[in-house]
Amino acid sequence: MLILTCPCCGIAADETELSPGGEAHLTRHGPGSGDTDFEDYLFNRENARGVHFERWRHAHGCGKWFLAARDTVTMQVFGTYPAQTTEPPQEIRDRITKARPGWRWRDFGAAE
Amino acid sequence: MSEIIAPLNGAAFDGLLRVDALGPQGQITLRGDFAAPAFRDVVTEVAGTAFPEARRVEAAGDRALLWMSPDELMLLLPYEAATTTAADLAQRLSGEHALAVDVSDARAHFRLRGAPLRDVLAKITPADVSPAALPEGELRRTRLAQIAAAVWLTGPQEARLFCFRSVAQYAFDLLSTAAAPGSEVGYFDGR
């Protein structure tokens, strides 16, 4: 069972109180973008075994979206942070690097 | 005017807890910028209470101000006063980026009373209902079995619970089942 702390209201919410929103930190490529960019944006998703970044909505609570970093294998939660961020906060990355040295997820990773 | 009928119209259950379906309850949804002094001033003046901190409830007399989300409050007040108060609020907030709507018929309210309050709640919600995680005066919006609901602990052995009107019967049946005599758990005894 997954328990995520909503950064908007501070409640430690059970997985069943949340709605999953898919992968986090997608860059939207809309009208006028190239076919490759648009295809990436629309279809190509990470299927991470390990560190992963996701969107969640506190549906049975304050109703706000937030982002979470967790390990898909061990269910370890590295942290949650506001949805109004375009990349994981340094504090979260540091925590992941400490627990998973050498981690990599899309353009983000320990080697930066 | 037509006669106002509350959801479940005063149904009650006696078991581990006393479950009462409450009568018509005035409810006003307020949305706005909690950091804006104008919004805070208008809301606290009309409610007659302090502005609630995150997840908290401020109550005074027959009115209460409930923190629902970082930009949403709910004002509980007598049913008869809801329509005019909502109009008054809307008018006084007209210059602000804010919203006040009378939603008095949207939700069904229950009162739960009895010693095994936390035990009964723990059966039907995934929320942590320990005294440390859910102190008195705090509102916890969560899930009761299959429906969304909110619980406000008004006292050590008393709580207010509300859910959408359309699932009022479900909530009542659920609470009655969870509070059925003989189904004591005893986990929170003396905690």
CSV table of C-alpha atoms in Angstrom, one decimal, chain A residues 8-14 16-17 58 60-64, chain B residues 31 55 67-71 126-127 140-143 147-148:
chain,number,residue,atom,x,y,z
A,8,CYS,CA,-1.2,21.0,-0.5
A,9,CYS,CA,-3.0,20.0,2.7
A,10,GLY,CA,-0.4,18.0,4.6
A,11,ILE,CA,-2.5,14.9,4.9
A,12,ALA,CA,-0.9,11.5,4.7
A,13,ALA,CA,-3.3,10.0,2.2
A,14,ASP,CA,-3.8,6.4,1.4
A,16,THR,CA,-7.2,4.7,-2.4
A,17,GLU,CA,-7.8,8.3,-1.5
A,58,HIS,CA,-5.8,14.1,-3.8
A,60,HIS,CA,-10.9,12.2,-1.7
A,61,GLY,CA,-9.4,15.2,0.0
A,62,CYS,CA,-8.4,18.7,-0.9
A,63,GLY,CA,-8.7,17.8,-4.7
A,64,LYS,CA,-5.3,19.2,-5.6
B,31,ARG,CA,-13.5,29.9,-2.8
B,55,ARG,CA,-7.4,21.4,8.0
B,67,TRP,CA,-11.0,24.5,5.9
B,68,MET,CA,-11.7,22.3,2.9
B,69,SER,CA,-8.6,22.8,0.7
B,70,PRO,CA,-6.0,25.5,0.2
B,71,ASP,CA,-8.5,27.7,-1.6
B,126,PRO,CA,-8.3,4.4,5.3
B,127,ALA,CA,-7.5,7.7,7.2
B,140,ARG,CA,-10.5,15.1,7.7
B,141,ARG,CA,-11.8,14.7,4.1
B,142,THR,CA,-11.5,11.1,3.2
B,143,ARG,CA,-13.2,8.1,1.9
B,147,ILE,CA,-17.9,7.3,-1.0
B,148,ALA,CA,-16.2,10.6,-0.3
